[in-house]
Short mmCIF file of C-alpha atoms in Angstrom, two decimals:
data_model
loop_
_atom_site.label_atom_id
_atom_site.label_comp_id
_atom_site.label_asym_id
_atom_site.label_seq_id
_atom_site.Cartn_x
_atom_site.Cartn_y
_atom_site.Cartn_z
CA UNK Z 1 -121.82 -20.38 -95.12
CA UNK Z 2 -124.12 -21.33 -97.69
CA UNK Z 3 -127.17 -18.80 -98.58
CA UNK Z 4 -130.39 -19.28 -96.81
CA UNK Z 5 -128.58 -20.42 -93.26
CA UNK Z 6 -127.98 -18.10 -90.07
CA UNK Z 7 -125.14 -15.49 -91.30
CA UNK Z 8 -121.49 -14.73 -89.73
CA UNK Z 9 -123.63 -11.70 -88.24
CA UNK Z 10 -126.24 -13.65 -86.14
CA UNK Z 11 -123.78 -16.50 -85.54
CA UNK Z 12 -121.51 -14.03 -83.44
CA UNK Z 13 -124.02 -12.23 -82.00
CA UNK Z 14 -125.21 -15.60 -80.45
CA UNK Z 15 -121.47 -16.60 -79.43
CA UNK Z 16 -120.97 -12.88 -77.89
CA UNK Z 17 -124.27 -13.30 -76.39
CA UNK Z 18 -123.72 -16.60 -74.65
CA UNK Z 19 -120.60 -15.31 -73.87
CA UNK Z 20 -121.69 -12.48 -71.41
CA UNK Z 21 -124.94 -14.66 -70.56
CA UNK Z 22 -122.19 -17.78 -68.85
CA UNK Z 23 -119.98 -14.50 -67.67
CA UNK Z 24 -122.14 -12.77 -65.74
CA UNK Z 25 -125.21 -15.34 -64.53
CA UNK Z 26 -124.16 -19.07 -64.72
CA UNK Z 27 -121.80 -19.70 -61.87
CA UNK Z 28 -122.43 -16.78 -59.44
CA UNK Z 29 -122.63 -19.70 -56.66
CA UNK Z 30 -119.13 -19.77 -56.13
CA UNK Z 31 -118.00 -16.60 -55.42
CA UNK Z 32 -120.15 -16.92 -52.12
CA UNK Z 33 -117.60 -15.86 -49.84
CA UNK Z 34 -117.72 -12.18 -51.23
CA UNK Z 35 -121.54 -12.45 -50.48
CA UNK Z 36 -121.23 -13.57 -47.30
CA UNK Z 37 -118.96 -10.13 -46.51
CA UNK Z 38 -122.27 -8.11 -47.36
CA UNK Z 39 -124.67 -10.65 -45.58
CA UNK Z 40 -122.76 -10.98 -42.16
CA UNK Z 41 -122.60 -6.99 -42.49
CA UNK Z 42 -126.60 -7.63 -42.54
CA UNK Z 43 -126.72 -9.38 -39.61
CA UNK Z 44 -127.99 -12.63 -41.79
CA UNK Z 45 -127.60 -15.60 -38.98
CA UNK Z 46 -126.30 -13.27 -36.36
CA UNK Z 47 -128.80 -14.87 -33.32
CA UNK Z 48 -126.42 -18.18 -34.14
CA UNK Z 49 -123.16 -15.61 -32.70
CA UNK Z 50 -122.33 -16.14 -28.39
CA UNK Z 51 -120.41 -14.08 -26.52
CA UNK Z 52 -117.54 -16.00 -25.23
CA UNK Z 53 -114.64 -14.90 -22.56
CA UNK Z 54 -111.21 -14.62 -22.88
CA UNK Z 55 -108.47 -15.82 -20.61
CA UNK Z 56 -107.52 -12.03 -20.25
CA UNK Z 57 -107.70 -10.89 -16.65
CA UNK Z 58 -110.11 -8.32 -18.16
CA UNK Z 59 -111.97 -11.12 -19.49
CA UNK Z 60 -113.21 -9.02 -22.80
CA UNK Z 61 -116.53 -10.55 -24.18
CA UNK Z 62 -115.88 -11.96 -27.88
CA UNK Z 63 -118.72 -13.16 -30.04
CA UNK Z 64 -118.03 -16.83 -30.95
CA UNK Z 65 -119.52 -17.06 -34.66
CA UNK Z 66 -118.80 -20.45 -35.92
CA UNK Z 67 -122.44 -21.50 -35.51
CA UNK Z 68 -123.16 -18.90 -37.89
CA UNK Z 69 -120.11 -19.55 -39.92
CA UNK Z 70 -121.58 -23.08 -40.51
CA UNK Z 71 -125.01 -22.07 -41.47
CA UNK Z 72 -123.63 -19.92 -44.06
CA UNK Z 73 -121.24 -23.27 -44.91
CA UNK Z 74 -124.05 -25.31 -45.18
CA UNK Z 75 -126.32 -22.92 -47.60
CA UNK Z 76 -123.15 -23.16 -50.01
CA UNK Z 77 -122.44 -27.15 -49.73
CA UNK Z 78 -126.40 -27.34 -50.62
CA UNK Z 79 -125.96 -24.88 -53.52
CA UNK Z 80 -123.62 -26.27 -55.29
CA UNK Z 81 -124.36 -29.64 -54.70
CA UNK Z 82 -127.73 -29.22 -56.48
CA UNK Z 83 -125.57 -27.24 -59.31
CA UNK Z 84 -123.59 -30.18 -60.14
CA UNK Z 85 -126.50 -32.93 -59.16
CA UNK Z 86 -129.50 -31.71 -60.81
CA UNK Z 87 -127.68 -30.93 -64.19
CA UNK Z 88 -128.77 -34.49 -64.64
CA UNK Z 89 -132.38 -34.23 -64.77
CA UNK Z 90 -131.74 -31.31 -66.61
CA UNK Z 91 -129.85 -32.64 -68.89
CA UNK Z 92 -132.69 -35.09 -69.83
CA UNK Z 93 -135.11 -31.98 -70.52
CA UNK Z 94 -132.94 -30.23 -73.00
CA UNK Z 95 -132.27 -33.86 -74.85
CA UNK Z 96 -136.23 -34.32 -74.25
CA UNK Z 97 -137.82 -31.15 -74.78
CA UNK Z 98 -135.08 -28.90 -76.56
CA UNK Z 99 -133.04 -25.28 -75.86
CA UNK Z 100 -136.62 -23.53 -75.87
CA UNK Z 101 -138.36 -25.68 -72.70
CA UNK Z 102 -135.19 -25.69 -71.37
CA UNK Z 103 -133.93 -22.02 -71.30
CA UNK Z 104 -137.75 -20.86 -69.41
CA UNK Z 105 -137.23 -23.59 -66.65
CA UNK Z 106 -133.49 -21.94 -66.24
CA UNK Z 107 -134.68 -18.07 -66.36
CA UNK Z 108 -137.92 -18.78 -64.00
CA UNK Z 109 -135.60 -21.00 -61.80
CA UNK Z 110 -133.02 -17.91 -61.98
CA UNK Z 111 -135.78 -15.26 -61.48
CA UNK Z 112 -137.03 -17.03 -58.35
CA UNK Z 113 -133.60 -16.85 -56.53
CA UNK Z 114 -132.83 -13.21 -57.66
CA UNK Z 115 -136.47 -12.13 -56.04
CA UNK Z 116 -135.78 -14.51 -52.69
CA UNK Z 117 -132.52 -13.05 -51.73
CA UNK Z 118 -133.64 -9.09 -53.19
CA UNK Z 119 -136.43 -9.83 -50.27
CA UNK Z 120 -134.55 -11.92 -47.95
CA UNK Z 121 -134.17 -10.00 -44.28
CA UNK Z 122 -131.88 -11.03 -41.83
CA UNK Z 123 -134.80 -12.75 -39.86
CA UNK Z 124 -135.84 -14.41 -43.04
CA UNK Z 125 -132.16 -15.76 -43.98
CA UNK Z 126 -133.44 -18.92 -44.26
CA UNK Z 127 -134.70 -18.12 -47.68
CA UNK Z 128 -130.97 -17.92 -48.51
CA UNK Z 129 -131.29 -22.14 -48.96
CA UNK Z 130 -134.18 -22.42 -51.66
CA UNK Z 131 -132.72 -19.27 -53.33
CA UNK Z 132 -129.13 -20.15 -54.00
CA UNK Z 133 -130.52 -23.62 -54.70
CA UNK Z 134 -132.53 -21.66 -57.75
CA UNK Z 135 -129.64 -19.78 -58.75
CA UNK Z 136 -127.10 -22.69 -59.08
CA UNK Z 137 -129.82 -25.03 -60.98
CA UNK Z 138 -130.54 -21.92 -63.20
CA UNK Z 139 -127.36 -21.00 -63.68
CA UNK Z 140 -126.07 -24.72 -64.84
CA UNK Z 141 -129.04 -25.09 -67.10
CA UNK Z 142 -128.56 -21.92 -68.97
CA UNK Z 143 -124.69 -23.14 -70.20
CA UNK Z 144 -125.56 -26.51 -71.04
CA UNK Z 145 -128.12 -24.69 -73.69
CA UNK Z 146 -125.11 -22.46 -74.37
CA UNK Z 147 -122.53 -24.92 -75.23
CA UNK Z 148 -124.25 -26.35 -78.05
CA UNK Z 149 -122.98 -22.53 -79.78
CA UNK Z 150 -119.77 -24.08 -80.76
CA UNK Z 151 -121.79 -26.38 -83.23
CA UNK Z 152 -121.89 -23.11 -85.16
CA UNK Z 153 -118.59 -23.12 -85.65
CA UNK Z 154 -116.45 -25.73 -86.86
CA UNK Z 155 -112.88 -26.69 -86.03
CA UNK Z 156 -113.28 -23.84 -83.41
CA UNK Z 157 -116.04 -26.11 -81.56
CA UNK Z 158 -113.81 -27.02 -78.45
CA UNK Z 159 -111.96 -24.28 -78.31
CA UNK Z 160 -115.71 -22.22 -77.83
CA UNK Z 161 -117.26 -24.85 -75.36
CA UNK Z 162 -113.88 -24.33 -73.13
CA UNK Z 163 -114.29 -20.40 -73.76
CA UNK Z 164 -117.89 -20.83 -72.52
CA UNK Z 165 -116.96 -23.03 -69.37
CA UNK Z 166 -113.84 -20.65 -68.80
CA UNK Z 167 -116.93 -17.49 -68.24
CA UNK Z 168 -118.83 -19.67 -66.07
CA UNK Z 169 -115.72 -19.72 -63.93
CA UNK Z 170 -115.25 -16.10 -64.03
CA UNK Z 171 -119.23 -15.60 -62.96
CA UNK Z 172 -118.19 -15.90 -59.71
CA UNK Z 173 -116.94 -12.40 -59.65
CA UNK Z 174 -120.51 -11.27 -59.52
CA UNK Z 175 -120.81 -11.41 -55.99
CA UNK Z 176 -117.54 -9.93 -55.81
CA UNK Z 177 -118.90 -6.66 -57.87
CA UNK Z 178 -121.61 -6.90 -55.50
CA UNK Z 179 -119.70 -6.82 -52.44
CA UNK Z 180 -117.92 -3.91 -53.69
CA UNK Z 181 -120.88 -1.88 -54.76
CA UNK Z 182 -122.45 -2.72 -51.16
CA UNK Z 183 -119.45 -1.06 -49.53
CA UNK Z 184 -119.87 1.96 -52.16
CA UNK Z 185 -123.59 2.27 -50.33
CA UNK Z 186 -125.80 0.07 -52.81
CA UNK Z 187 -127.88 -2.01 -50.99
CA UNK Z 188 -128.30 -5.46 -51.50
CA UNK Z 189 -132.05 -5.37 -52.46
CA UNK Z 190 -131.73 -3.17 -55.48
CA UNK Z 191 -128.65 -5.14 -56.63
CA UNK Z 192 -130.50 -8.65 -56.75
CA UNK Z 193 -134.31 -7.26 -58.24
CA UNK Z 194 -131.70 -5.70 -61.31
CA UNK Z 195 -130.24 -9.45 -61.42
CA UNK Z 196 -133.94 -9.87 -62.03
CA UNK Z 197 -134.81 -7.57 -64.08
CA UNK Z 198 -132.16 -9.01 -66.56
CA UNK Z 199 -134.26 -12.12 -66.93
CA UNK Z 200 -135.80 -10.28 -69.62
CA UNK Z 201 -132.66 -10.31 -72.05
CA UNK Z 202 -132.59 -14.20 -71.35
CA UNK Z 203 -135.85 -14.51 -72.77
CA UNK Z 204 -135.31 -12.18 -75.76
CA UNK Z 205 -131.92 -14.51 -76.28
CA UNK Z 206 -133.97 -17.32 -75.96
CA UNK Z 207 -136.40 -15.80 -78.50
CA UNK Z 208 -134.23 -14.84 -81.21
CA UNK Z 209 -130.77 -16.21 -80.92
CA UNK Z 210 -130.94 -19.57 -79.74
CA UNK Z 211 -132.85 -22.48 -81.21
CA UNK Z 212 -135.94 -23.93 -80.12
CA UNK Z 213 -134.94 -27.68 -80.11
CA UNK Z 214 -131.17 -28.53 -80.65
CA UNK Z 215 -127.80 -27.02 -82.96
CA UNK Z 216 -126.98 -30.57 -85.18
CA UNK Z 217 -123.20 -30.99 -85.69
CA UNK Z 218 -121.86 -31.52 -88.49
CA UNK Z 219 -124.07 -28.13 -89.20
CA UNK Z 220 -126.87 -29.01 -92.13
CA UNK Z 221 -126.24 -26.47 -95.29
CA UNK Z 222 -128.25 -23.30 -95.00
CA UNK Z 223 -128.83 -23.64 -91.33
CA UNK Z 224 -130.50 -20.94 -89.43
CA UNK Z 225 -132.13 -21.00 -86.43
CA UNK Z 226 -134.14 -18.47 -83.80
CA UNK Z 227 -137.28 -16.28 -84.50
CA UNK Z 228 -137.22 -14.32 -87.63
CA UNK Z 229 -138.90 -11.69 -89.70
CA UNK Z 230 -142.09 -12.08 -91.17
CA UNK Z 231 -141.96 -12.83 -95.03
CA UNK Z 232 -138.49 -14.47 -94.41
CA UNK Z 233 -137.63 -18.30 -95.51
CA UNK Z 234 -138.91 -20.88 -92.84
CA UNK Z 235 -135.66 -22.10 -90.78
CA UNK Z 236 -134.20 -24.98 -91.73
CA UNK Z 237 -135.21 -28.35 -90.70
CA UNK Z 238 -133.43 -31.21 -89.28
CA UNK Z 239 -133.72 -34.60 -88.15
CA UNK Z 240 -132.88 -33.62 -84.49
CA UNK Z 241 -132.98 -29.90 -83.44
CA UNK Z 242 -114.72 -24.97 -59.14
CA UNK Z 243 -115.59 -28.96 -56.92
CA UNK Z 244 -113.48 -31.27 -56.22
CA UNK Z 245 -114.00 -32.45 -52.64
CA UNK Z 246 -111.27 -30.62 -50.22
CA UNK Z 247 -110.89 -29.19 -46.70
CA UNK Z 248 -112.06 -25.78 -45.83
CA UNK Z 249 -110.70 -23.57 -48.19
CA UNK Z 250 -111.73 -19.59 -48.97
CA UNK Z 251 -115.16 -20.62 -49.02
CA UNK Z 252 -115.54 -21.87 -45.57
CA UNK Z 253 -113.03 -19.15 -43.88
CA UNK Z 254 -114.71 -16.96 -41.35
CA UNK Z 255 -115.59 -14.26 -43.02
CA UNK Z 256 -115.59 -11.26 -40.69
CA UNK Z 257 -116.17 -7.48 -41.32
CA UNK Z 258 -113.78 -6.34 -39.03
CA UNK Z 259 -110.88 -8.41 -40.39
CA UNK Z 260 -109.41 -6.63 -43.60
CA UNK Z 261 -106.17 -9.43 -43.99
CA UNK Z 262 -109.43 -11.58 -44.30
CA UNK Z 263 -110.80 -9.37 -46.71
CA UNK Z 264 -107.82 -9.68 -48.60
CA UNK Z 265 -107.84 -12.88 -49.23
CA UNK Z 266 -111.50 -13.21 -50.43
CA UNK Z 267 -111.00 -9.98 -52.66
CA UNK Z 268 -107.57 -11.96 -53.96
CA UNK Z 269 -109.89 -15.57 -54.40
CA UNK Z 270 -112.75 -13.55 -56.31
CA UNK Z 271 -110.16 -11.71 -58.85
CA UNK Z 272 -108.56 -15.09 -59.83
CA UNK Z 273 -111.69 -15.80 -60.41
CA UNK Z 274 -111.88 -13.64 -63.17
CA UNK Z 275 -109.38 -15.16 -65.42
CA UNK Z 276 -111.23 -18.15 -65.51
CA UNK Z 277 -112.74 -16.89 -69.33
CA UNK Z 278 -109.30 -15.92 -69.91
CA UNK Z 279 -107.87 -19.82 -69.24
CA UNK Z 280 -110.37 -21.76 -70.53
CA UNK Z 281 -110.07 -21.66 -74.18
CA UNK Z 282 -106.36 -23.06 -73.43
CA UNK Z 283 -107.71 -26.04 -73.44
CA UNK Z 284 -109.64 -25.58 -76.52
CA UNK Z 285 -106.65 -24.91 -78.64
CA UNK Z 286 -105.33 -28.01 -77.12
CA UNK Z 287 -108.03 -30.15 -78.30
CA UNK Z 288 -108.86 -28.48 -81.62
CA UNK Z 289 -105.18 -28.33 -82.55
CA UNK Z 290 -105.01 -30.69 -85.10
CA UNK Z 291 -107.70 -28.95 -87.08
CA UNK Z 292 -105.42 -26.28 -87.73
CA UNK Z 293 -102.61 -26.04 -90.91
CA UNK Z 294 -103.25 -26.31 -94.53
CA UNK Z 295 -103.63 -30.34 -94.25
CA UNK Z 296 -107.05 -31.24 -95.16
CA UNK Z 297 -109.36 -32.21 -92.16
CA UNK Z 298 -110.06 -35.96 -91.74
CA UNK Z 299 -113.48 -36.88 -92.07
CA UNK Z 300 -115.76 -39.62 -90.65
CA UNK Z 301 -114.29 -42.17 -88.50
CA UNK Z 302 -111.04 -41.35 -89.23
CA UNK Z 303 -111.85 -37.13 -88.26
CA UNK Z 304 -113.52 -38.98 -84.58
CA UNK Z 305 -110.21 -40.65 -83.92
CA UNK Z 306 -108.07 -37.76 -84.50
CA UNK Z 307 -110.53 -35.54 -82.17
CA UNK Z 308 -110.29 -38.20 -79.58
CA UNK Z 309 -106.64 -38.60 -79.76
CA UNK Z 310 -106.08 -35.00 -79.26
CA UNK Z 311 -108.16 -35.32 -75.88
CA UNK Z 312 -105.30 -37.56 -74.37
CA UNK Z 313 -102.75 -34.51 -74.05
CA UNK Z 314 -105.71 -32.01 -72.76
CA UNK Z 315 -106.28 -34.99 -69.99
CA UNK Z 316 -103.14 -35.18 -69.46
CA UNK Z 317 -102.21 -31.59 -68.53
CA UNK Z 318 -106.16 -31.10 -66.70
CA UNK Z 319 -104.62 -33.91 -64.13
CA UNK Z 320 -101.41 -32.84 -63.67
CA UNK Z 321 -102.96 -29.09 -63.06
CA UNK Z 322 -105.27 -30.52 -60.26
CA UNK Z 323 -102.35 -32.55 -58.66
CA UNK Z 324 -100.29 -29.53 -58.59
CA UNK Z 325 -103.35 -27.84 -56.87
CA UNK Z 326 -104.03 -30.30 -54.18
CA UNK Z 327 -100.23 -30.20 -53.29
CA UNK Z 328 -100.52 -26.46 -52.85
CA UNK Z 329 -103.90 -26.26 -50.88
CA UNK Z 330 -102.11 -28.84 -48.28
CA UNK Z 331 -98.89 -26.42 -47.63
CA UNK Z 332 -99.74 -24.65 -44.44
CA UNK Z 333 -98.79 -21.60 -45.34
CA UNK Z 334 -101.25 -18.57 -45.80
CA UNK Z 335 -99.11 -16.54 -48.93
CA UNK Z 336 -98.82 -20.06 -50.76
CA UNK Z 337 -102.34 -19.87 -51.24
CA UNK Z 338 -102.13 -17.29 -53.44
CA UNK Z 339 -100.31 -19.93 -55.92
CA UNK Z 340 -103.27 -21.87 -54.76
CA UNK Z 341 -105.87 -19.82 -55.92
CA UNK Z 342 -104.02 -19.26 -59.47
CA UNK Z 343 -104.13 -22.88 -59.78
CA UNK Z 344 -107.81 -23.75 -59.06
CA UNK Z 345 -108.70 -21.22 -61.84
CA UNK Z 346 -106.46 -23.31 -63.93
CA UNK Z 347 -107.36 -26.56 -62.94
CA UNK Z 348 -111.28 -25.63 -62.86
CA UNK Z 349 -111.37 -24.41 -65.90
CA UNK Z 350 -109.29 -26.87 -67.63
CA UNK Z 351 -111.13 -30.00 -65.49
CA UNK Z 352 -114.95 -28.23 -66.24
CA UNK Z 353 -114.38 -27.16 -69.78
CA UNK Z 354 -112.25 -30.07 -71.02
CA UNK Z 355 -115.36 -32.01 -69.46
CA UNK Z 356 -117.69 -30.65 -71.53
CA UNK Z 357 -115.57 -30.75 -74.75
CA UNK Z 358 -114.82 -34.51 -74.11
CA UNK Z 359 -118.05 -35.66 -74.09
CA UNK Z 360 -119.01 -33.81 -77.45
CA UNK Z 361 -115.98 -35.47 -78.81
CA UNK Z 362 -116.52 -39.27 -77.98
CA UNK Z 363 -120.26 -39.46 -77.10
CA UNK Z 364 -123.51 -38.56 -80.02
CA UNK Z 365 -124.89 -35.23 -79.50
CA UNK Z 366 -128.64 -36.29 -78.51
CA UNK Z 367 -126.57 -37.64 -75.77
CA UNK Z 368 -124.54 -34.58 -74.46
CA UNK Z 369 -127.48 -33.51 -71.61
CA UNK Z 370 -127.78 -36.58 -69.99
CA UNK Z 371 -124.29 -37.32 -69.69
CA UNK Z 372 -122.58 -33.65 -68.96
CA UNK Z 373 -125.87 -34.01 -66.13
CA UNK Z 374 -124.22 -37.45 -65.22
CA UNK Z 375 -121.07 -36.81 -64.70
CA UNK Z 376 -122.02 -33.22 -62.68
CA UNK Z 377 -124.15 -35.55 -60.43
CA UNK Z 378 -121.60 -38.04 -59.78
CA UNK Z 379 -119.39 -34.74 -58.53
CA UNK Z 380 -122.41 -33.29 -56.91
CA UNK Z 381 -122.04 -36.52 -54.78
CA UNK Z 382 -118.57 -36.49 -54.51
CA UNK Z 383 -118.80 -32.99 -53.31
CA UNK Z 384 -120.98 -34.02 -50.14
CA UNK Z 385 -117.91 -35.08 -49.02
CA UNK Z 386 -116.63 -31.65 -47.96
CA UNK Z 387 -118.72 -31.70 -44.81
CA UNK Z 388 -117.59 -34.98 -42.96
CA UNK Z 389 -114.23 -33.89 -44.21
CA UNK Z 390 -114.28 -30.61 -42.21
CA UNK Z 391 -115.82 -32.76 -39.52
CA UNK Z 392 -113.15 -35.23 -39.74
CA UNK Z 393 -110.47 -32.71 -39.03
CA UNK Z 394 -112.02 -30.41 -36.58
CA UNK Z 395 -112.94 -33.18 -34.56
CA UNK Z 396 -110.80 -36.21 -33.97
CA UNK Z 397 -107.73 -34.96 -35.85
CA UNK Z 398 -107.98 -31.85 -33.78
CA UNK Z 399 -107.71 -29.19 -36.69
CA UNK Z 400 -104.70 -30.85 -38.67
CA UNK Z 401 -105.78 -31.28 -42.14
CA UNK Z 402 -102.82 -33.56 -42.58
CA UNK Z 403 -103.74 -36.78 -43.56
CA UNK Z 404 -107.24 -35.37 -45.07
CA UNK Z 405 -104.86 -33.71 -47.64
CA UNK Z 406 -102.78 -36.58 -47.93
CA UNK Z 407 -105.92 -39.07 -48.61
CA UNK Z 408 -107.23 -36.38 -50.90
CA UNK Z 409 -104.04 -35.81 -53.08
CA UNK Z 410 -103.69 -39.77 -53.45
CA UNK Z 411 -107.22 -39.94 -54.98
CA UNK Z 412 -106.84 -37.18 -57.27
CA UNK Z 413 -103.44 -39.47 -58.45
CA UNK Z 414 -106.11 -41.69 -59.48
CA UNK Z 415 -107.23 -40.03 -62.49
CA UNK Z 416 -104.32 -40.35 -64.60
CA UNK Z 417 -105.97 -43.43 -65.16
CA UNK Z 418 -108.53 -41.67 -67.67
CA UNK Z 419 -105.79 -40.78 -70.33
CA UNK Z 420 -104.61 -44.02 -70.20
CA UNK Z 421 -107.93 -45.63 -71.16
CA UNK Z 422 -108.71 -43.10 -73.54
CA UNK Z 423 -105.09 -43.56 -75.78
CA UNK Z 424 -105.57 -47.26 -75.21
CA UNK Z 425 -109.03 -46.94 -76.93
CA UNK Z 426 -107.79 -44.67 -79.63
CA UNK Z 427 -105.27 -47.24 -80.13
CA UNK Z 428 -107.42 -50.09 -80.63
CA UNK Z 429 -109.73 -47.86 -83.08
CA UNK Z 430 -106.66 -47.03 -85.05
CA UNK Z 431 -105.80 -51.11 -85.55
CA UNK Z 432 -109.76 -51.39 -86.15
CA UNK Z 433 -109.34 -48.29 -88.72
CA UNK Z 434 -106.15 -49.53 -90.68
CA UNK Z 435 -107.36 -53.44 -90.63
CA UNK Z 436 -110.60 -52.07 -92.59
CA UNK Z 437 -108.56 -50.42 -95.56
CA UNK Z 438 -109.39 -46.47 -93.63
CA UNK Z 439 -106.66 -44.39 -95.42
CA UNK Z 440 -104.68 -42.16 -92.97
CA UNK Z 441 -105.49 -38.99 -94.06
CA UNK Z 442 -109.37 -39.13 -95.52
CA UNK Z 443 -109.49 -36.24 -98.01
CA UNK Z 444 -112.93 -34.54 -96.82
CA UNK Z 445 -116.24 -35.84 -97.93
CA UNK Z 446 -114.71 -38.92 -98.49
CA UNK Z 447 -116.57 -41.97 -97.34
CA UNK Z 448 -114.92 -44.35 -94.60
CA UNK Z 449 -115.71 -48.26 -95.32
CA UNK Z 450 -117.97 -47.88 -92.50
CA UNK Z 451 -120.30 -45.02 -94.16
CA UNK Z 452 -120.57 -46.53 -97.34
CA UNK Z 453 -124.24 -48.06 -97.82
CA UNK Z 454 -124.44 -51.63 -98.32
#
């Protein structure tokens, strides 16, 4: 790095940061179903249970719960719809207004859902709506200021946004630390105003190890960036400073104290979850692997092409992973899902973080906010779908998922489609490229035909 600029010091620090910021805050949405042990425990929605009979000659009274089972269903389907849909407006504040503006809508946003479910009651569950509203929007807006980090470091830049996506994934434990700590006699209260609480190291990240407009890549010489000490050099100025749509899966099952082979399937869904930071940056070394060797890096138009033609094999593999995972959610058979589980860590992390690194790649980076928030809005709306779906099969195809999983694993078929574009593209830049004189291998800070001024 040259003198002056942010040092290898800071620059971790900030990566480290981020890091545990994505791991432990960002996605804490979907790992709802350990929440909803501790809340039904509560008594949250419990007026929506009826005591049914059974056909026993004793005729034993059984609460029926699936009114309450859908209330709970329907405060996640709103959650993480607006986590995926309003990444889109909030993608045009960070390109509009910076990390700075940003990063206080996210921690206030974050703040406000911690407080509302700390004082939440089971007669005021409804407050579980707006709150986990606030915590997905928060949570979403905090990594897209976080995934900007890999700009600080080079031809590790996709392999870090995928690292950073791969966390958010493994947030969802949260709830799952939660649940156990609420069995170990913590209540529920204390657990969310400490959430809270830890709004304050946001802000002091905010402060000091994030910048207050944008992280420009290629990275300026001498770049620094975040509060500093007085009598220090001024910073250095530049020109810009889990879903797809399925049937009811671990998220929707009823979730009952009493049942501990339940249980064991939410505690075995929430672990997976885990390894979601551990999977990610897979990916990464799939799309930053020809950056690596003794070969000098290409540069210019030539280095764009190469970085997008590397992005065919990682769309290639994210496809084929959710494919794979579709099959595997259809097979009726409760231990498969176990393979199931293993494989929507995979996929999401693969599908979320490859997302992310794909649009750095191909698109300018004054662009990145509103398009990531595109393209999480589009799935926000996709995601809607998971209600008729339900609907679909607990009504008219009496509670055979059959053809829903059939329809569902045909569309995901679909997107093999997007590699193919994408290496048809790269082809015609390459004839584009080698019609304009562009040497194959660009020795770096040479200038391509198309950067030379005129």
């Amino acid at each position: 790095m040259a003198g002056g600029g942010a040092g290898v010091a800071k620059r971790l620090a900030t990566l480290l940061s981020g890091l545990l910021e994505c791991g432990a805050f960002c996605g804490v949405i979907f790992g709802w179903a350990s929440l909803v042990f501790v809340l039904k425990d509560l008594g949250y929605f419990k007026d929506l249970c009826q005591p049914t009979a059974t056909p026993s000659p004793n005729r034993t009274l059984l609460p029926d719960c699936s009114r309450q089972d859908e209330q709970f269903s329907l405060v996640f389907t709103i959650g993480s719809f607006m986590n995926n849909f309003m990444t889109f407006p909030m993608g045009f504040i960070f390109d509009r207004f910076g990390t700075t503006v940003a990063r206080l809508i996210a921690i206030s946003l974050y703040t406000s859902g911690t407080l509302l479910v700390a004082f939440s009651t089971p007669e005021l569950a409804v407050l579980l709506f707006p709150a986990m509203s606030m915590l997905s929007v928060g949570g979403i807006l905090l990594i897209l200021t976080n995934m900007q980090v890999g700009n600080l470091f080079g031809k590790y830049r996709s392999i870090i946004i995928t690292l950073y996506n791969g966390a958010f994934d493994s947030s969802s434990a949260i709830f799952l630390i939660i649940k156990v700590l609420y069995e170990r006699g913590l209540s529920l209260r204390a657990m969310f105003l400490f959430m809270a609480a830890c709004s304050a190291w946001h802000l002091l990240r905010t402060l000091f190890l994030m910048p207050r407009t944008r992280i420009p890549y290629p990275l300026p010489p001498a770049y620094s960036y975040g509060l500093r000490c007085p009598g220090r050099s001024q910073s250095y100025r530049t020109y810009e400073e889990k879903r797809p749509p399925r049937e009811a899966g671990p998220e929707e099952m009823p979730l009952e104290p009493s049942a501990p082979r339940v249980s064991t399937y939410t505690n075995a869904f929430a672990f997976t979850q885990l390894c979601g930071v551990l999977c990610a940056p897979w990916n990464g070394f799939i799309l930053d692997r020809h950056k690596r060797g003794k070969a000098p890096r290409a540069e210019g138009a030539r280095g764009a092409l190469a970085d997008l033609q590397a992005s065919v094999l990682s769309l290639v593999v994210t496809v084929t992973q959710c494919v794979l995972f579709s099959i595997c959610a259809a097979v009726p058979v409760l231990p498969v899902q176990f393979a199931t589980f293993v494989l929507q860590v995979l996929s999401r992390s693969f599908l979320y973080g490859g997302n992310a690194a794909f649009l750095a790649i191909a698109f300018p980076p004054q662009h990145f906010g509103k398009l990531y928030g595109l393209a999480m809005a589009l799935s926000a709306l996709v995601a809607l779908l998971q209600y008729p779906c339900v609907a679909l099969v607990q009504g008219p195809l009496h509670g055979d998922p059959f053809y829903v999983n059939l329809g569902l694993i045909a569309v995901v078929l679909v997107a093999f489609v997007s590699p193919m574009v994408v290496a048809r593209e790269c082809r015609r830049r390459a004839k584009e490229l080698g019609a304009a004189g562009t040497p194959l291998a660009a020795t770096p800070g040479a200038k391509t035909p198309a950067e030379v001024p005129h």
